[in-house]
Amino acid sequence: MIENRNKLVKQIKNNANGYTNWKRFRNRVLYVLNRPAFRLEPFEKEDKGK
């Protein structure tokens, strides 16, 4: 799992051809590693009692 995260960071650096702004690079890495799970349709709640 850790090796996968290191690989993602290296891929971001290679794709960007070098970041000059550290805050942007850090934010991009955090976004990629902690991608929010979202759906276009809302989750349907199950009726447990009925």
mmCIF file of N, CA, C and O in Angstrom:
data_model
loop_
_atom_site.group_PDB
_atom_site.id
_atom_site.type_symbol
_atom_site.label_atom_id
_atom_site.label_comp_id
_atom_site.label_asym_id
_atom_site.label_seq_id
_atom_site.Cartn_x
_atom_site.Cartn_y
_atom_site.Cartn_z
ATOM 1 N N MET A 1 0.823 -1.190 0.000
ATOM 2 C CA MET A 1 0.000 0.000 0.000
ATOM 3 C C MET A 1 0.873 1.263 0.000
ATOM 4 O O MET A 1 0.586 2.209 -0.724
ATOM 5 N N ILE A 2 1.917 1.254 0.803
ATOM 6 C CA ILE A 2 2.798 2.425 0.869
ATOM 7 C C ILE A 2 3.562 2.585 -0.448
ATOM 8 O O ILE A 2 3.743 3.704 -0.931
ATOM 9 N N GLU A 3 3.984 1.462 -1.013
ATOM 10 C CA GLU A 3 4.707 1.540 -2.286
ATOM 11 C C GLU A 3 3.815 2.105 -3.378
ATOM 12 O O GLU A 3 4.272 2.846 -4.244
ATOM 13 N N ASN A 4 2.532 1.769 -3.324
ATOM 14 C CA ASN A 4 1.584 2.296 -4.301
ATOM 15 C C ASN A 4 1.462 3.812 -4.158
ATOM 16 O O ASN A 4 1.411 4.537 -5.155
ATOM 17 N N ARG A 5 1.418 4.295 -2.934
ATOM 18 C CA ARG A 5 1.323 5.750 -2.710
ATOM 19 C C ARG A 5 2.576 6.461 -3.202
ATOM 20 O O ARG A 5 2.499 7.526 -3.803
ATOM 21 N N ASN A 6 3.736 5.876 -2.957
ATOM 22 C CA ASN A 6 4.976 6.475 -3.444
ATOM 23 C C ASN A 6 4.986 6.512 -4.969
ATOM 24 O O ASN A 6 5.445 7.482 -5.577
ATOM 25 N N LYS A 7 4.468 5.462 -5.582
ATOM 26 C CA LYS A 7 4.400 5.411 -7.033
ATOM 27 C C LYS A 7 3.492 6.524 -7.569
ATOM 28 O O LYS A 7 3.813 7.177 -8.567
ATOM 29 N N LEU A 8 2.361 6.760 -6.906
ATOM 30 C CA LEU A 8 1.452 7.823 -7.337
ATOM 31 C C LEU A 8 2.117 9.194 -7.249
ATOM 32 O O LEU A 8 1.957 10.031 -8.135
ATOM 33 N N VAL A 9 2.862 9.431 -6.183
ATOM 34 C CA VAL A 9 3.551 10.715 -6.019
ATOM 35 C C VAL A 9 4.573 10.908 -7.132
ATOM 36 O O VAL A 9 4.673 11.986 -7.732
ATOM 37 N N LYS A 10 5.309 9.862 -7.452
ATOM 38 C CA LYS A 10 6.307 9.951 -8.532
ATOM 39 C C LYS A 10 5.638 10.193 -9.879
ATOM 40 O O LYS A 10 6.147 10.945 -10.710
ATOM 41 N N GLN A 11 4.487 9.562 -10.103
ATOM 42 C CA GLN A 11 3.761 9.770 -11.360
ATOM 43 C C GLN A 11 3.268 11.206 -11.476
ATOM 44 O O GLN A 11 3.305 11.794 -12.555
ATOM 45 N N ILE A 12 2.806 11.773 -10.368
ATOM 46 C CA ILE A 12 2.357 13.176 -10.387
ATOM 47 C C ILE A 12 3.523 14.085 -10.752
ATOM 48 O O ILE A 12 3.389 14.996 -11.570
ATOM 49 N N LYS A 13 4.685 13.842 -10.142
ATOM 50 C CA LYS A 13 5.857 14.665 -10.440
ATOM 51 C C LYS A 13 6.268 14.540 -11.899
ATOM 52 O O LYS A 13 6.595 15.529 -12.547
ATOM 53 N N ASN A 14 6.238 13.333 -12.441
ATOM 54 C CA ASN A 14 6.636 13.128 -13.836
ATOM 55 C C ASN A 14 5.638 13.753 -14.800
ATOM 56 O O ASN A 14 6.035 14.336 -15.808
ATOM 57 N N ASN A 15 4.367 13.631 -14.534
ATOM 58 C CA ASN A 15 3.345 14.184 -15.418
ATOM 59 C C ASN A 15 3.368 15.706 -15.432
ATOM 60 O O ASN A 15 3.035 16.326 -16.437
ATOM 61 N N ALA A 16 3.754 16.311 -14.329
ATOM 62 C CA ALA A 16 3.730 17.765 -14.218
ATOM 63 C C ALA A 16 5.011 18.407 -14.740
ATOM 64 O O ALA A 16 5.079 19.624 -14.856
ATOM 65 N N ASN A 17 6.029 17.606 -15.030
ATOM 66 C CA ASN A 17 7.329 18.132 -15.447
ATOM 67 C C ASN A 17 7.913 19.076 -14.402
ATOM 68 O O ASN A 17 8.526 20.078 -14.733
ATOM 69 N N GLY A 18 7.675 18.775 -13.155
ATOM 70 C CA GLY A 18 8.223 19.564 -12.055
ATOM 71 C C GLY A 18 7.274 20.651 -11.598
ATOM 72 O O GLY A 18 6.791 21.435 -12.393
ATOM 73 N N TYR A 19 6.982 20.661 -10.339
ATOM 74 C CA TYR A 19 6.142 21.710 -9.760
ATOM 75 C C TYR A 19 7.038 22.817 -9.231
ATOM 76 O O TYR A 19 8.077 22.553 -8.638
ATOM 77 N N THR A 20 6.646 24.058 -9.422
ATOM 78 C CA THR A 20 7.404 25.174 -8.865
ATOM 79 C C THR A 20 6.746 25.697 -7.594
ATOM 80 O O THR A 20 7.378 26.388 -6.817
ATOM 81 N N ASN A 21 5.473 25.356 -7.405
ATOM 82 C CA ASN A 21 4.752 25.809 -6.226
ATOM 83 C C ASN A 21 4.523 24.611 -5.302
ATOM 84 O O ASN A 21 3.781 23.689 -5.631
ATOM 85 N N TRP A 22 5.179 24.627 -4.123
ATOM 86 C CA TRP A 22 5.113 23.497 -3.202
ATOM 87 C C TRP A 22 3.699 23.274 -2.693
ATOM 88 O O TRP A 22 3.246 22.130 -2.578
ATOM 89 N N LYS A 23 2.954 24.347 -2.401
ATOM 90 C CA LYS A 23 1.598 24.187 -1.872
ATOM 91 C C LYS A 23 0.681 23.503 -2.887
ATOM 92 O O LYS A 23 -0.137 22.657 -2.528
ATOM 93 N N ARG A 24 0.818 23.850 -4.156
ATOM 94 C CA ARG A 24 0.009 23.207 -5.192
ATOM 95 C C ARG A 24 0.349 21.734 -5.325
ATOM 96 O O ARG A 24 -0.530 20.891 -5.472
ATOM 97 N N PHE A 25 1.632 21.428 -5.300
ATOM 98 C CA PHE A 25 2.063 20.035 -5.400
ATOM 99 C C PHE A 25 1.526 19.228 -4.231
ATOM 100 O O PHE A 25 0.974 18.140 -4.399
ATOM 101 N N ARG A 26 1.672 19.765 -3.030
ATOM 102 C CA ARG A 26 1.193 19.074 -1.834
ATOM 103 C C ARG A 26 -0.313 18.866 -1.898
ATOM 104 O O ARG A 26 -0.815 17.777 -1.602
ATOM 105 N N ASN A 27 -1.059 19.888 -2.292
ATOM 106 C CA ASN A 27 -2.510 19.766 -2.393
ATOM 107 C C ASN A 27 -2.910 18.735 -3.438
ATOM 108 O O ASN A 27 -3.862 17.977 -3.244
ATOM 109 N N ARG A 28 -2.195 18.707 -4.554
ATOM 110 C CA ARG A 28 -2.494 17.725 -5.602
ATOM 111 C C ARG A 28 -2.264 16.305 -5.102
ATOM 112 O O ARG A 28 -3.073 15.412 -5.326
ATOM 113 N N VAL A 29 -1.153 16.088 -4.396
ATOM 114 C CA VAL A 29 -0.856 14.760 -3.859
ATOM 115 C C VAL A 29 -1.924 14.350 -2.856
ATOM 116 O O VAL A 29 -2.435 13.224 -2.903
ATOM 117 N N LEU A 30 -2.291 15.248 -1.956
ATOM 118 C CA LEU A 30 -3.310 14.912 -0.962
ATOM 119 C C LEU A 30 -4.649 14.623 -1.616
ATOM 120 O O LEU A 30 -5.381 13.725 -1.190
ATOM 121 N N TYR A 31 -4.978 15.359 -2.660
ATOM 122 C CA TYR A 31 -6.239 15.122 -3.365
ATOM 123 C C TYR A 31 -6.243 13.748 -4.028
ATOM 124 O O TYR A 31 -7.214 13.001 -3.928
ATOM 125 N N VAL A 32 -5.145 13.403 -4.682
ATOM 126 C CA VAL A 32 -5.091 12.120 -5.382
ATOM 127 C C VAL A 32 -5.113 10.960 -4.392
ATOM 128 O O VAL A 32 -5.775 9.949 -4.628
ATOM 129 N N LEU A 33 -4.409 11.101 -3.288
ATOM 130 C CA LEU A 33 -4.350 10.004 -2.322
ATOM 131 C C LEU A 33 -5.645 9.855 -1.528
ATOM 132 O O LEU A 33 -5.942 8.768 -1.038
ATOM 133 N N ASN A 34 -6.410 10.913 -1.386
ATOM 134 C CA ASN A 34 -7.646 10.873 -0.598
ATOM 135 C C ASN A 34 -8.846 11.258 -1.445
ATOM 136 O O ASN A 34 -9.665 12.070 -1.033
ATOM 137 N N ARG A 35 -8.932 10.698 -2.636
ATOM 138 C CA ARG A 35 -10.020 11.050 -3.543
ATOM 139 C C ARG A 35 -11.376 10.813 -2.901
ATOM 140 O O ARG A 35 -11.628 9.743 -2.366
ATOM 141 N N PRO A 36 -12.229 11.813 -2.960
ATOM 142 C CA PRO A 36 -13.562 11.606 -2.408
ATOM 143 C C PRO A 36 -14.370 10.679 -3.315
ATOM 144 O O PRO A 36 -14.314 10.791 -4.535
ATOM 145 N N ALA A 37 -15.086 9.770 -2.684
ATOM 146 C CA ALA A 37 -15.941 8.872 -3.459
ATOM 147 C C ALA A 37 -17.278 9.569 -3.662
ATOM 148 O O ALA A 37 -17.943 9.948 -2.706
ATOM 149 N N PHE A 38 -17.653 9.755 -4.904
ATOM 150 C CA PHE A 38 -18.933 10.385 -5.170
ATOM 151 C C PHE A 38 -19.615 9.664 -6.313
ATOM 152 O O PHE A 38 -18.986 8.954 -7.099
ATOM 153 N N ARG A 39 -20.904 9.829 -6.373
ATOM 154 C CA ARG A 39 -21.693 9.205 -7.419
ATOM 155 C C ARG A 39 -22.582 10.256 -8.039
ATOM 156 O O ARG A 39 -22.923 11.255 -7.413
ATOM 157 N N LEU A 40 -22.984 10.024 -9.267
ATOM 158 C CA LEU A 40 -23.899 10.948 -9.919
ATOM 159 C C LEU A 40 -25.320 10.793 -9.378
ATOM 160 O O LEU A 40 -26.088 11.738 -9.368
ATOM 161 N N GLU A 41 -25.638 9.586 -8.917
ATOM 162 C CA GLU A 41 -26.948 9.333 -8.338
ATOM 163 C C GLU A 41 -26.780 9.109 -6.844
ATOM 164 O O GLU A 41 -25.814 8.485 -6.410
ATOM 165 N N PRO A 42 -27.720 9.574 -6.034
ATOM 166 C CA PRO A 42 -27.593 9.391 -4.587
ATOM 167 C C PRO A 42 -27.751 7.915 -4.203
ATOM 168 O O PRO A 42 -28.386 7.126 -4.919
ATOM 169 N N PHE A 43 -27.168 7.553 -3.074
ATOM 170 C CA PHE A 43 -27.314 6.200 -2.568
ATOM 171 C C PHE A 43 -28.761 5.981 -2.146
ATOM 172 O O PHE A 43 -29.392 6.853 -1.543
ATOM 173 N N GLU A 44 -29.275 4.798 -2.435
ATOM 174 C CA GLU A 44 -30.634 4.486 -2.023
ATOM 175 C C GLU A 44 -30.597 3.852 -0.643
ATOM 176 O O GLU A 44 -29.812 2.939 -0.388
ATOM 177 N N LYS A 45 -31.454 4.330 0.238
ATOM 178 C CA LYS A 45 -31.525 3.771 1.587
ATOM 179 C C LYS A 45 -32.402 2.527 1.548
ATOM 180 O O LYS A 45 -33.449 2.499 0.911
ATOM 181 N N GLU A 46 -31.953 1.512 2.281
ATOM 182 C CA GLU A 46 -32.716 0.285 2.337
ATOM 183 C C GLU A 46 -33.764 0.387 3.439
ATOM 184 O O GLU A 46 -33.500 0.916 4.507
ATOM 185 N N ASP A 47 -34.941 -0.132 3.167
ATOM 186 C CA ASP A 47 -35.988 -0.185 4.182
ATOM 187 C C ASP A 47 -35.810 -1.475 4.965
ATOM 188 O O ASP A 47 -36.176 -2.557 4.524
ATOM 189 N N LYS A 48 -35.229 -1.364 6.162
ATOM 190 C CA LYS A 48 -34.945 -2.554 6.960
ATOM 191 C C LYS A 48 -36.181 -3.057 7.692
ATOM 192 O O LYS A 48 -36.348 -4.236 7.903
ATOM 193 N N GLY A 49 -37.047 -2.153 8.109
ATOM 194 C CA GLY A 49 -38.213 -2.540 8.903
ATOM 195 C C GLY A 49 -39.399 -2.963 8.070
ATOM 196 O O GLY A 49 -40.337 -3.565 8.578
ATOM 197 N N LYS A 50 -39.391 -2.693 6.799
ATOM 198 C CA LYS A 50 -40.596 -2.973 6.001
ATOM 199 C C LYS A 50 -40.354 -4.078 5.012
ATOM 200 O O LYS A 50 -39.430 -4.405 4.500
#
